[in-house]
Every structure is written in structure tokens, then in C-alpha cells.
PDB file of C-alpha atoms and ligand atoms in Angstrom:
ATOM      1  CA  MET A   1      -0.865 -28.739  16.713  1.00 96.00           C
ATOM      2  CA  THR A   2      -3.413 -28.815  13.865  1.00 97.00           C
ATOM      3  CA  VAL A   3      -3.431 -25.925  11.395  1.00 96.00           C
ATOM      4  CA  GLU A   4      -4.969 -25.035   8.048  1.00 96.00           C
ATOM      5  CA  ALA A   5      -2.706 -23.945   5.173  1.00 97.00           C
ATOM      6  CA  PHE A   6      -4.556 -21.823   2.628  1.00 97.00           C
ATOM      7  CA  ALA A   7      -3.936 -21.816  -1.111  1.00 97.00           C
ATOM      8  CA  LYS A   8      -3.279 -18.555  -2.974  1.00 98.00           C
ATOM      9  CA  VAL A   9      -4.011 -17.037  -6.324  1.00 98.00           C
ATOM     10  CA  ASN A  10      -1.946 -14.407  -8.105  1.00 98.00           C
ATOM     11  CA  LEU A  11      -4.298 -11.628  -9.207  1.00 98.00           C
ATOM     12  CA  THR A  12      -1.373 -10.154 -11.134  1.00 98.00           C
ATOM     13  CA  LEU A  13       2.022 -11.634 -11.946  1.00 97.00           C
ATOM     14  CA  GLU A  14       4.488  -9.430 -13.780  1.00 95.00           C
ATOM     15  CA  VAL A  15       7.772 -11.047 -14.750  1.00 94.00           C
ATOM     16  CA  PHE A  16      10.795  -8.869 -15.467  1.00 91.00           C
ATOM     17  CA  ALA A  17      14.416  -9.566 -16.347  1.00 85.00           C
ATOM     18  CA  GLU A  18      16.230 -12.678 -15.184  1.00 87.00           C
ATOM     19  CA  ARG A  19      18.758 -11.910 -12.453  1.00 88.00           C
ATOM     20  CA  ASP A  20      22.307 -13.183 -12.088  1.00 91.00           C
ATOM     21  CA  ASP A  21      21.083 -15.860  -9.655  1.00 91.00           C
ATOM     22  CA  GLY A  22      18.737 -17.319 -12.305  1.00 90.00           C
ATOM     23  CA  TYR A  23      15.544 -16.021 -10.688  1.00 92.00           C
ATOM     24  CA  HIS A  24      13.254 -13.508 -12.362  1.00 93.00           C
ATOM     25  CA  GLU A  25      12.278 -10.183 -10.833  1.00 93.00           C
ATOM     26  CA  LEU A  26       8.559 -10.229 -10.074  1.00 94.00           C
ATOM     27  CA  LYS A  27       5.693  -8.013  -9.078  1.00 96.00           C
ATOM     28  CA  SER A  28       2.568  -9.829  -7.996  1.00 98.00           C
ATOM     29  CA  VAL A  29      -0.592  -9.369  -5.958  1.00 98.00           C
ATOM     30  CA  VAL A  30      -1.101 -12.554  -3.941  1.00 98.00           C
ATOM     31  CA  MET A  31      -4.377 -13.417  -2.185  1.00 97.00           C
ATOM     32  CA  PRO A  32      -5.125 -16.450   0.004  1.00 97.00           C
ATOM     33  CA  VAL A  33      -8.321 -18.333  -0.856  1.00 97.00           C
ATOM     34  CA  SER A  34     -10.543 -20.752   1.084  1.00 97.00           C
ATOM     35  CA  LEU A  35      -9.061 -24.016  -0.188  1.00 97.00           C
ATOM     36  CA  SER A  36      -6.715 -25.483   2.379  1.00 97.00           C
ATOM     37  CA  ASP A  37      -4.549 -28.392   3.407  1.00 97.00           C
ATOM     38  CA  ALA A  38      -4.885 -29.580   7.023  1.00 97.00           C
ATOM     39  CA  LEU A  39      -1.580 -30.135   8.816  1.00 98.00           C
ATOM     40  CA  GLU A  40      -0.804 -31.915  12.028  1.00 98.00           C
ATOM     41  CA  ILE A  41       2.578 -30.825  13.348  1.00 98.00           C
ATOM     42  CA  GLY A  42       4.355 -32.378  16.306  1.00 97.00           C
ATOM     43  CA  GLU A  43       7.822 -32.333  17.867  1.00 96.00           C
ATOM     44  CA  ALA A  44       9.771 -35.521  17.059  1.00 97.00           C
ATOM     45  CA  PRO A  45      13.313 -36.915  17.335  1.00 97.00           C
ATOM     46  CA  SER A  46      13.865 -36.552  13.547  1.00 96.00           C
ATOM     47  CA  PHE A  47      12.316 -34.862  10.485  1.00 97.00           C
ATOM     48  CA  SER A  48       9.533 -36.854   8.825  1.00 96.00           C
ATOM     49  CA  SER A  49       6.324 -36.317   6.892  1.00 95.00           C
ATOM     50  CA  ASP A  50       3.713 -38.387   5.115  1.00 93.00           C
ATOM     51  CA  THR A  51       3.626 -36.295   1.908  1.00 88.00           C
ATOM     52  CA  GLY A  52       5.927 -38.597  -0.037  1.00 83.00           C
ATOM     53  CA  TYR A  53       7.613 -35.614  -1.711  1.00 83.00           C
ATOM     54  CA  ASP A  54      11.385 -35.698  -2.237  1.00 80.00           C
ATOM     55  CA  ASP A  55      11.665 -31.947  -1.812  1.00 84.00           C
ATOM     56  CA  ASP A  56       9.167 -31.624   1.007  1.00 93.00           C
ATOM     57  CA  LEU A  57       8.848 -27.899   1.712  1.00 96.00           C
ATOM     58  CA  CYS A  58       7.337 -28.559   5.180  1.00 96.00           C
ATOM     59  CA  LEU A  59      10.481 -30.316   6.330  1.00 97.00           C
ATOM     60  CA  LYS A  60      12.730 -27.811   4.560  1.00 97.00           C
ATOM     61  CA  ALA A  61      10.949 -25.040   6.485  1.00 98.00           C
ATOM     62  CA  ALA A  62      11.367 -26.859   9.820  1.00 98.00           C
ATOM     63  CA  ARG A  63      15.066 -27.449   9.101  1.00 98.00           C
ATOM     64  CA  VAL A  64      15.671 -23.830   8.053  1.00 98.00           C
ATOM     65  CA  LEU A  65      14.042 -22.676  11.301  1.00 98.00           C
ATOM     66  CA  ASP A  66      16.071 -25.045  13.494  1.00 97.00           C
ATOM     67  CA  PRO A  67      18.117 -27.932  12.071  1.00 97.00           C
ATOM     68  CA  THR A  68      18.571 -29.438  15.550  1.00 97.00           C
ATOM     69  CA  ARG A  69      14.883 -29.937  16.442  1.00 97.00           C
ATOM     70  CA  GLY A  70      12.952 -32.604  14.549  1.00 97.00           C
ATOM     71  CA  VAL A  71       9.277 -32.525  13.599  1.00 98.00           C
ATOM     72  CA  ARG A  72       6.681 -34.930  12.323  1.00 97.00           C
ATOM     73  CA  VAL A  73       4.171 -33.516   9.838  1.00 97.00           C
ATOM     74  CA  LYS A  74       0.984 -35.153   8.582  1.00 97.00           C
ATOM     75  CA  VAL A  75      -0.737 -33.427   5.681  1.00 97.00           C
ATOM     76  CA  LYS A  76      -4.305 -33.889   4.534  1.00 97.00           C
ATOM     77  CA  LYS A  77      -3.786 -32.655   0.981  1.00 96.00           C
ATOM     78  CA  ARG A  78      -6.567 -30.788  -0.793  1.00 97.00           C
ATOM     79  CA  ILE A  79      -4.560 -28.191  -2.739  1.00 97.00           C
ATOM     80  CA  PRO A  80      -3.396 -29.802  -5.997  1.00 96.00           C
ATOM     81  CA  ALA A  81       0.368 -30.071  -6.573  1.00 93.00           C
ATOM     82  CA  GLY A  82       1.843 -28.344  -9.634  1.00 93.00           C
ATOM     83  CA  GLY A  83      -1.211 -26.129  -9.811  1.00 97.00           C
ATOM     84  CA  GLY A  84       0.198 -22.651  -9.166  1.00 98.00           C
ATOM     85  CA  LEU A  85      -1.910 -22.391  -6.007  1.00 98.00           C
ATOM     86  CA  GLY A  86       1.119 -22.435  -3.708  1.00 96.00           C
ATOM     87  CA  GLY A  87       0.183 -25.697  -1.973  1.00 93.00           C
ATOM     88  CA  GLY A  88       3.678 -26.749  -0.910  1.00 96.00           C
ATOM     89  CA  SER A  89       4.561 -23.171   0.031  1.00 97.00           C
ATOM     90  CA  ALA A  90       1.372 -22.741   2.078  1.00 97.00           C
ATOM     91  CA  ASP A  91       2.235 -25.928   3.985  1.00 97.00           C
ATOM     92  CA  ALA A  92       5.762 -24.618   4.631  1.00 98.00           C
ATOM     93  CA  ALA A  93       4.393 -21.258   5.788  1.00 98.00           C
ATOM     94  CA  ALA A  94       1.975 -23.038   8.152  1.00 97.00           C
ATOM     95  CA  VAL A  95       4.844 -25.091   9.618  1.00 98.00           C
ATOM     96  CA  LEU A  96       6.887 -21.940  10.286  1.00 98.00           C
ATOM     97  CA  ARG A  97       3.958 -20.217  12.006  1.00 97.00           C
ATOM     98  CA  ALA A  98       3.020 -23.296  14.023  1.00 98.00           C
ATOM     99  CA  LEU A  99       6.569 -23.988  15.233  1.00 98.00           C
ATOM    100  CA  ASN A 100       6.963 -20.329  16.192  1.00 98.00           C
ATOM    101  CA  GLU A 101       3.891 -20.710  18.407  1.00 97.00           C
ATOM    102  CA  MET A 102       4.579 -24.232  19.730  1.00 97.00           C
ATOM    103  CA  ARG A 103       8.151 -23.364  20.695  1.00 98.00           C
ATOM    104  CA  GLY A 104       7.361 -19.892  21.985  1.00 98.00           C
ATOM    105  CA  LEU A 105       9.997 -18.348  19.715  1.00 98.00           C
ATOM    106  CA  GLY A 106       8.285 -14.975  19.582  1.00 98.00           C
ATOM    107  CA  LEU A 107       9.311 -14.267  15.976  1.00 98.00           C
ATOM    108  CA  SER A 108       7.280 -11.611  14.157  1.00 97.00           C
ATOM    109  CA  ARG A 109       5.483 -12.352  10.882  1.00 95.00           C
ATOM    110  CA  ALA A 110       8.117 -10.261   9.080  1.00 95.00           C
ATOM    111  CA  GLN A 111      10.940 -12.295  10.648  1.00 97.00           C
ATOM    112  CA  LEU A 112       9.192 -15.556   9.726  1.00 97.00           C
ATOM    113  CA  ALA A 113       8.704 -14.261   6.165  1.00 97.00           C
ATOM    114  CA  GLU A 114      12.440 -13.569   5.932  1.00 97.00           C
ATOM    115  CA  ILE A 115      13.178 -17.125   7.080  1.00 98.00           C
ATOM    116  CA  GLY A 116      10.577 -18.384   4.587  1.00 98.00           C
ATOM    117  CA  ALA A 117      12.481 -16.779   1.697  1.00 97.00           C
ATOM    118  CA  GLY A 118      15.121 -19.465   2.181  1.00 97.00           C
ATOM    119  CA  VAL A 119      12.476 -22.169   1.676  1.00 97.00           C
ATOM    120  CA  GLY A 120      10.771 -21.003  -1.555  1.00 96.00           C
ATOM    121  CA  SER A 121       9.761 -17.893  -3.479  1.00 95.00           C
ATOM    122  CA  ASP A 122       6.076 -18.103  -2.498  1.00 97.00           C
ATOM    123  CA  VAL A 123       6.657 -18.786   1.197  1.00 98.00           C
ATOM    124  CA  PRO A 124       7.199 -15.182   2.473  1.00 98.00           C
ATOM    125  CA  SER A 125       3.878 -13.917   1.084  1.00 97.00           C
ATOM    126  CA  LEU A 126       1.980 -16.892   2.520  1.00 97.00           C
ATOM    127  CA  VAL A 127       3.651 -16.526   5.929  1.00 96.00           C
ATOM    128  CA  LEU A 128       2.483 -12.928   6.014  1.00 95.00           C
ATOM    129  CA  GLY A 129      -1.074 -13.879   4.992  1.00 94.00           C
ATOM    130  CA  GLY A 130      -3.823 -11.640   3.643  1.00 94.00           C
ATOM    131  CA  ALA A 131      -3.449  -9.653   0.426  1.00 96.00           C
ATOM    132  CA  VAL A 132       0.229  -9.063  -0.280  1.00 97.00           C
ATOM    133  CA  LEU A 133       2.335  -7.214  -2.830  1.00 97.00           C
ATOM    134  CA  MET A 134       5.222  -9.556  -3.624  1.00 98.00           C
ATOM    135  CA  GLU A 135       8.410  -8.229  -5.244  1.00 96.00           C
ATOM    136  CA  GLY A 136      11.992  -9.270  -5.934  1.00 95.00           C
ATOM    137  CA  ARG A 137      12.045 -13.049  -6.445  1.00 94.00           C
ATOM    138  CA  GLY A 138       9.306 -13.220  -3.805  1.00 95.00           C
ATOM    139  CA  GLU A 139      11.257 -12.162  -0.728  1.00 94.00           C
ATOM    140  CA  ARG A 140       9.998  -8.564  -0.569  1.00 96.00           C
ATOM    141  CA  VAL A 141       6.458  -8.632   0.783  1.00 97.00           C
ATOM    142  CA  THR A 142       4.170  -5.746   1.705  1.00 97.00           C
ATOM    143  CA  PRO A 143       0.676  -6.186   3.152  1.00 95.00           C
ATOM    144  CA  ILE A 144      -2.110  -4.563   1.118  1.00 96.00           C
ATOM    145  CA  VAL A 145      -4.686  -2.999   3.416  1.00 95.00           C
ATOM    146  CA  LEU A 146      -8.193  -3.769   2.140  1.00 95.00           C
ATOM    147  CA  PRO A 147     -11.542  -2.208   3.041  1.00 93.00           C
ATOM    148  CA  ASP A 148     -13.387  -3.862   5.982  1.00 91.00           C
ATOM    149  CA  GLY A 149     -15.316  -6.953   4.943  1.00 91.00           C
ATOM    150  CA  PHE A 150     -13.583  -7.136   1.551  1.00 95.00           C
ATOM    151  CA  CYS A 151     -14.353 -10.457  -0.137  1.00 95.00           C
ATOM    152  CA  LEU A 152     -13.879 -11.767  -3.657  1.00 97.00           C
ATOM    153  CA  HIS A 153     -15.674 -14.886  -4.915  1.00 98.00           C
ATOM    154  CA  LEU A 154     -13.774 -17.133  -7.282  1.00 98.00           C
ATOM    155  CA  VAL A 155     -13.971 -20.445  -9.067  1.00 98.00           C
ATOM    156  CA  LEU A 156     -10.744 -22.444  -9.148  1.00 98.00           C
ATOM    157  CA  VAL A 157     -10.239 -24.883 -12.009  1.00 98.00           C
ATOM    158  CA  ASN A 158      -7.586 -27.563 -12.273  1.00 98.00           C
ATOM    159  CA  PRO A 159      -7.035 -28.801 -15.846  1.00 98.00           C
ATOM    160  CA  ARG A 160      -5.713 -31.990 -14.211  1.00 96.00           C
ATOM    161  CA  ILE A 161      -2.126 -31.540 -15.347  1.00 96.00           C
ATOM    162  CA  GLU A 162       0.911 -30.603 -13.266  1.00 96.00           C
ATOM    163  CA  SER A 163       2.901 -27.619 -14.444  1.00 97.00           C
ATOM    164  CA  SER A 164       6.661 -27.345 -13.831  1.00 97.00           C
ATOM    165  CA  THR A 165       7.483 -23.895 -12.448  1.00 96.00           C
ATOM    166  CA  ALA A 166      11.103 -24.060 -13.628  1.00 95.00           C
ATOM    167  CA  ALA A 167      10.013 -25.105 -17.156  1.00 97.00           C
ATOM    168  CA  VAL A 168       7.455 -22.276 -17.389  1.00 97.00           C
ATOM    169  CA  TYR A 169       9.988 -19.632 -16.288  1.00 95.00           C
ATOM    170  CA  ALA A 170      12.503 -21.066 -18.772  1.00 93.00           C
ATOM    171  CA  GLU A 171       9.878 -20.521 -21.487  1.00 94.00           C
ATOM    172  CA  VAL A 172       9.642 -16.783 -20.679  1.00 91.00           C
ATOM    173  CA  ARG A 173      11.403 -14.974 -23.480  1.00 78.00           C
ATOM    174  CA  ASP A 174      12.811 -11.470 -23.429  1.00 66.00           C
ATOM    175  CA  GLY A 175      12.277 -10.669 -19.758  1.00 61.00           C
ATOM    176  CA  ARG A 176      10.922  -7.130 -19.756  1.00 66.00           C
ATOM    177  CA  ARG A 177      12.821  -4.206 -18.311  1.00 63.00           C
ATOM    178  CA  LEU A 178      10.894  -1.966 -15.997  1.00 61.00           C
ATOM    179  CA  THR A 179      10.580   1.667 -16.978  1.00 64.00           C
ATOM    180  CA  ALA A 180       9.085   4.432 -14.838  1.00 60.00           C
ATOM    181  CA  GLU A 181       6.183   4.665 -17.278  1.00 62.00           C
ATOM    182  CA  ASP A 182       5.448   0.930 -17.038  1.00 67.00           C
ATOM    183  CA  ALA A 183       5.543   1.072 -13.264  1.00 68.00           C
ATOM    184  CA  ALA A 184       2.999   3.883 -13.067  1.00 68.00           C
ATOM    185  CA  CYS A 185       0.316   2.069 -15.100  1.00 77.00           C
ATOM    186  CA  SER A 186       1.348  -1.487 -14.342  1.00 91.00           C
ATOM    187  CA  PRO A 187      -1.388  -4.089 -13.802  1.00 95.00           C
ATOM    188  CA  THR A 188      -0.122  -4.502 -10.238  1.00 97.00           C
ATOM    189  CA  ARG A 189      -0.535  -0.804  -9.437  1.00 95.00           C
ATOM    190  CA  ARG A 190      -3.989  -0.812 -11.036  1.00 96.00           C
ATOM    191  CA  MET A 191      -4.943  -3.993  -9.166  1.00 98.00           C
ATOM    192  CA  ILE A 192      -3.959  -2.573  -5.778  1.00 98.00           C
ATOM    193  CA  ALA A 193      -5.949   0.604  -6.448  1.00 97.00           C
ATOM    194  CA  ALA A 194      -8.994  -1.419  -7.583  1.00 98.00           C
ATOM    195  CA  LEU A 195      -8.817  -3.728  -4.537  1.00 97.00           C
ATOM    196  CA  GLN A 196      -8.579  -0.800  -2.165  1.00 97.00           C
ATOM    197  CA  ALA A 197     -11.559   0.880  -3.848  1.00 97.00           C
ATOM    198  CA  ASN A 198     -13.485  -2.457  -3.832  1.00 96.00           C
ATOM    199  CA  ASP A 199     -14.025  -1.860  -7.560  1.00 98.00           C
ATOM    200  CA  PHE A 200     -15.020  -5.241  -9.052  1.00 98.00           C
ATOM    201  CA  ASP A 201     -14.780  -4.151 -12.690  1.00 98.00           C
ATOM    202  CA  GLY A 202     -11.399  -2.546 -12.014  1.00 98.00           C
ATOM    203  CA  ILE A 203     -10.184  -5.790 -10.425  1.00 98.00           C
ATOM    204  CA  VAL A 204     -11.400  -7.779 -13.435  1.00 98.00           C
ATOM    205  CA  SER A 205      -9.672  -5.477 -15.916  1.00 98.00           C
ATOM    206  CA  ALA A 206      -6.363  -5.471 -13.977  1.00 98.00           C
ATOM    207  CA  LEU A 207      -6.076  -9.300 -13.929  1.00 98.00           C
ATOM    208  CA  SER A 208      -2.887 -10.348 -15.700  1.00 97.00           C
ATOM    209  CA  ASN A 209      -0.237 -13.026 -15.624  1.00 97.00           C
ATOM    210  CA  ASP A 210       2.937 -12.850 -17.728  1.00 96.00           C
ATOM    211  CA  LEU A 211       3.440 -16.605 -17.285  1.00 97.00           C
ATOM    212  CA  GLN A 212       0.121 -17.500 -18.907  1.00 97.00           C
ATOM    213  CA  ARG A 213       1.329 -17.511 -22.535  1.00 96.00           C
ATOM    214  CA  PRO A 214       4.546 -19.413 -21.809  1.00 97.00           C
ATOM    215  CA  ALA A 215       2.574 -21.951 -19.734  1.00 98.00           C
ATOM    216  CA  ILE A 216       0.003 -22.438 -22.504  1.00 98.00           C
ATOM    217  CA  ARG A 217       2.815 -23.073 -25.009  1.00 97.00           C
ATOM    218  CA  LEU A 218       3.920 -25.960 -22.784  1.00 97.00           C
ATOM    219  CA  TYR A 219       0.490 -27.099 -21.589  1.00 98.00           C
ATOM    220  CA  PRO A 220      -2.278 -26.274 -24.127  1.00 98.00           C
ATOM    221  CA  GLU A 221      -4.881 -27.788 -21.751  1.00 98.00           C
ATOM    222  CA  ILE A 222      -4.647 -24.552 -19.738  1.00 98.00           C
ATOM    223  CA  ALA A 223      -6.135 -22.587 -22.655  1.00 98.00           C
ATOM    224  CA  GLY A 224      -9.039 -25.063 -22.720  1.00 98.00           C
ATOM    225  CA  ALA A 225      -9.775 -24.451 -19.031  1.00 98.00           C
ATOM    226  CA  ILE A 226      -9.638 -20.660 -19.536  1.00 98.00           C
ATOM    227  CA  ASP A 227     -12.016 -20.802 -22.520  1.00 98.00           C
ATOM    228  CA  SER A 228     -14.423 -23.073 -20.639  1.00 98.00           C
ATOM    229  CA  LEU A 229     -14.532 -20.805 -17.611  1.00 97.00           C
ATOM    230  CA  ARG A 230     -15.127 -17.744 -19.815  1.00 97.00           C
ATOM    231  CA  ALA A 231     -17.865 -19.537 -21.723  1.00 97.00           C
ATOM    232  CA  ALA A 232     -19.485 -20.522 -18.407  1.00 96.00           C
ATOM    233  CA  GLY A 233     -19.791 -16.812 -17.593  1.00 96.00           C
ATOM    234  CA  ALA A 234     -16.924 -15.840 -15.250  1.00 98.00           C
ATOM    235  CA  ALA A 235     -16.395 -12.063 -15.311  1.00 97.00           C
ATOM    236  CA  GLY A 236     -12.592 -12.327 -15.486  1.00 97.00           C
ATOM    237  CA  VAL A 237     -10.324 -15.323 -15.927  1.00 98.00           C
ATOM    238  CA  SER A 238      -6.602 -15.736 -15.352  1.00 98.00           C
ATOM    239  CA  MET A 239      -4.021 -18.394 -14.568  1.00 98.00           C
ATOM    240  CA  SER A 240      -2.521 -18.564 -11.064  1.00 98.00           C
ATOM    241  CA  GLY A 241       1.266 -18.514 -10.618  1.00 98.00           C
ATOM    242  CA  SER A 242       3.001 -20.745 -13.148  1.00 98.00           C
ATOM    243  CA  GLY A 243      -0.183 -22.804 -13.618  1.00 96.00           C
ATOM    244  CA  SER A 244      -1.738 -25.165 -14.252  1.00 97.00           C
ATOM    245  CA  CYS A 245      -4.787 -23.951 -12.308  1.00 98.00           C
ATOM    246  CA  VAL A 246      -6.879 -21.048 -13.531  1.00 98.00           C
ATOM    247  CA  PHE A 247      -9.491 -19.005 -11.711  1.00 98.00           C
ATOM    248  CA  GLY A 248     -12.555 -17.013 -12.603  1.00 98.00           C
ATOM    249  CA  LEU A 249     -13.897 -14.026 -10.720  1.00 98.00           C
ATOM    250  CA  VAL A 250     -17.651 -14.013 -10.128  1.00 98.00           C
ATOM    251  CA  ARG A 251     -19.969 -11.659  -8.276  1.00 97.00           C
ATOM    252  CA  ASP A 252     -21.226 -13.863  -5.432  1.00 97.00           C
ATOM    253  CA  ALA A 253     -21.011 -17.215  -3.671  1.00 97.00           C
ATOM    254  CA  ASP A 254     -24.037 -18.701  -5.478  1.00 98.00           C
ATOM    255  CA  GLU A 255     -22.513 -17.952  -8.865  1.00 98.00           C
ATOM    256  CA  ALA A 256     -19.222 -19.481  -7.718  1.00 98.00           C
ATOM    257  CA  THR A 257     -21.014 -22.685  -6.658  1.00 98.00           C
ATOM    258  CA  GLU A 258     -22.973 -22.891  -9.906  1.00 98.00           C
ATOM    259  CA  LEU A 259     -19.992 -22.285 -12.210  1.00 98.00           C
ATOM    260  CA  SER A 260     -17.862 -24.677 -10.223  1.00 98.00           C
ATOM    261  CA  SER A 261     -20.364 -27.520 -10.573  1.00 98.00           C
ATOM    262  CA  ARG A 262     -20.581 -26.828 -14.316  1.00 97.00           C
ATOM    263  CA  MET A 263     -16.781 -27.080 -14.579  1.00 98.00           C
ATOM    264  CA  ASN A 264     -16.829 -30.319 -12.560  1.00 97.00           C
ATOM    265  CA  ALA A 265     -19.449 -31.691 -14.954  1.00 97.00           C
ATOM    266  CA  ARG A 266     -17.069 -30.918 -17.840  1.00 96.00           C
ATOM    267  CA  GLY A 267     -14.415 -33.142 -16.287  1.00 96.00           C
ATOM    268  CA  TYR A 268     -12.323 -30.480 -14.558  1.00 98.00           C
ATOM    269  CA  GLN A 269     -11.571 -30.463 -10.859  1.00 98.00           C
ATOM    270  CA  SER A 270     -13.115 -27.260  -9.541  1.00 98.00           C
ATOM    271  CA  TRP A 271     -13.823 -25.479  -6.269  1.00 98.00           C
ATOM    272  CA  PRO A 272     -15.909 -22.420  -5.363  1.00 98.00           C
ATOM    273  CA  VAL A 273     -13.737 -20.297  -3.047  1.00 98.00           C
ATOM    274  CA  ARG A 274     -13.531 -16.855  -1.531  1.00 97.00           C
ATOM    275  CA  THR A 275     -10.869 -14.521  -0.233  1.00 95.00           C
ATOM    276  CA  GLY A 276     -10.786 -12.582   2.964  1.00 76.00           C
ATOM    277  CA  ALA A 277     -11.948 -14.857   5.778  1.00 58.00           C
ATOM    278  CA  GLU A 278     -10.913 -13.451   9.145  1.00 54.00           C
ATOM    279  CA  ASN A 279      -8.904 -16.514  10.125  1.00 57.00           C
ATOM    280  CA  MET A 280      -7.340 -16.995   6.710  1.00 67.00           C
ATOM    281  CA  VAL A 281      -3.711 -16.080   7.180  1.00 62.00           C
TER     282      VAL A 281
HETATM  283  O1  LIG B 301      11.850 -20.582  -5.393  1.00 80.98           O
HETATM  284  P1  LIG B 301      11.113 -21.721  -6.025  1.00 80.98           P
HETATM  285  O2  LIG B 301      11.717 -23.045  -5.675  1.00 80.98           O
HETATM  286  O3  LIG B 301       9.649 -21.664  -5.766  1.00 80.98           O
HETATM  287  O4  LIG B 301      11.285 -21.560  -7.603  1.00 80.98           O
HETATM  288  C1  LIG B 301      11.166 -22.641  -8.510  1.00 80.98           C
HETATM  289  C2  LIG B 301      11.795 -22.264  -9.861  1.00 80.98           C
HETATM  290  O5  LIG B 301      11.006 -21.235 -10.496  1.00 80.98           O
HETATM  291  C3  LIG B 301      13.177 -21.679  -9.762  1.00 80.98           C
HETATM  292  O6  LIG B 301      14.142 -22.695  -9.785  1.00 80.98           O
HETATM  293  C4  LIG B 301      13.260 -20.781 -11.008  1.00 80.98           C
HETATM  294  O7  LIG B 301      13.564 -21.549 -12.142  1.00 80.98           O
HETATM  295  C5  LIG B 301      11.847 -20.295 -11.171  1.00 80.98           C
HETATM  296  N1  LIG B 301      11.635 -18.957 -10.583  1.00 80.98           N
HETATM  297  C6  LIG B 301      12.137 -17.839 -11.241  1.00 80.98           C
HETATM  298  N2  LIG B 301      11.936 -16.588 -10.693  1.00 80.98           N
HETATM  299  C7  LIG B 301      11.233 -16.443  -9.547  1.00 80.98           C
HETATM  300  C8  LIG B 301      10.698 -17.569  -8.882  1.00 80.98           C
HETATM  301  C9  LIG B 301      10.907 -18.805  -9.431  1.00 80.98           C
HETATM  302  O8  LIG B 301      12.781 -17.954 -12.291  1.00 80.98           O
HETATM  303  N3  LIG B 301      11.061 -15.229  -9.051  1.00 80.98           N
END
């Protein structure tokens, strides 16, 4: 079976206290975007893939689903690794969905998301697809219902460095404690309200990522990409996940294409993308 695995951006990413298990409590609005890997998934006597990764999340997902049934996965990689765009997690989510269908398992999206939590923190939200509120370490996922035809246009920019998620989280100091007051006016709450009202300026002003400063301390190139994208005219700019990729919000597809080619000309790897395609799960 051939499937597309879509990348994601985090429109907000709030990081709270570190838990006893070493993970941080999160609140994040996750949105799939139209940059994808293409996967070919087939039943096989053993578990194999052509990604060359030691910790291949595709195979981990297949094993978590059923350790007794092998698969062979071929991935045409377009989503950069170490970019905060959830590439490996999107591939794992696509494997879970495809195997559910191929094997006629009849598991619901929610059940698959629960299984995905054992594969990686970003997997449950990408299994669910669409706009999602992600909480806990990533295992609590709630769909965000958006107005019909909702679509955001973005420019993705890769500063051409790979960020280490574990290193960026380790750089987070003084994990914040959530108070009732914080929760009421949190960027995540404001983002969800702005998305549901299709309020572009509200979306721009609610963009936030608590990992951006720690990531820039480790990888100053990220600040360069943010400044470049702002200077090129993006309405709002933020980093995705633990980096290294950043994204800019723009008003339409033409502007996305234009800004993206300007960023490419400056030596970055860049893509014009959008959210909200019907088949983008
Ligand atoms: O779950 P995943 O393998 O994607 O996480 C990679 C690393 O990111 C973890 O080992 C942890 O250091 C950090 N992390 C965290 N809190 C989260 C998610 C990830 O500290 N909620």
C-alpha cells in the first residue's frame, strides 16, 4: 500500500514542568501541512526499511502494533530529519494507519493514537490528523474543529542544521508551573479561539514556542532563518517543535510561493505549504 505522511507544524508549544519520567508536560496546537513523505508498506517475513535510521520509527510502530507480523517499508523522504516537522513521527503514524487498513484490524483513530503514544510523543497527534490540541507528553490529543474550508498558507524554512530534541528539552530551564490564570490566557487557548474564528491576525499574535529560545542558544542559525523570513515579509514567524525548521504565516498561496523562492535564493531549503487539505490526515 502506498500512503503519504504529512509533516506538521506547532502553532503553539507551551512547555511546563519536567515530570518524574523525564518528559515535560506540554500544550501545543499541531497542524499537518502539505509537505509529505511517500511510503510503500508491504507485509514481509521480517521488519525492514530503507531509511537507514537506527531508531526507525516506522518499524517501531509496526512492532508495537504486532511484534509477530513483519513489514517492509520504503520511504521517499521529503520531510527533513531533525527539523521539528515530525517527519519520523508522521511516517510512523502512516504505518499504523496503513497496517490497520491492510490487516482489517478495525481500530479507531483514538485507539491507534493510544498505540502511537508508545512509539513517540508526536505520533498520537499525527495519527489523529487535522488540527489537534496535544497535551501531557503528547499522548492526550483532542481534535480542534475548524470552520469549513479553513486553510492557512505558510512558508517552511530549513536552516540546514539538524536539531536534537533531547538536547533542546535539556536546555529548557525552570519549567513553568501552570496556574489557572495562565491557562485562561495561554497562547494555546488564544490560538484555538483564533483558528475557530478564522482570525488571521489573532492566529499571528498567538504564535509561540517555548523551545525557541533554548533551541537558538544551541543553534544560532535558527535565529538567522527567523530574521530572514521576517525581513522577507511573513506576517508571523515561529519555530516548529524543537527546531530546526521555522515557518512564516502569509496571506495566500502566491505570497507563500514568492517568499519561499526568496528564501531558497538565500541558501535556505524552503517550501510553500498549506494546511487543511481534505485528504491530509
Ligand atoms: O518521545 P520522543 O522520543 O519524541 O522524545 C524525544 C526526547 O524529547 C525525549 O527523550 C525527551 O528528552 C524530550 N521530550 C520531553 N518532553 C516531551 C517530549 C519529548 O522532554 N513532552
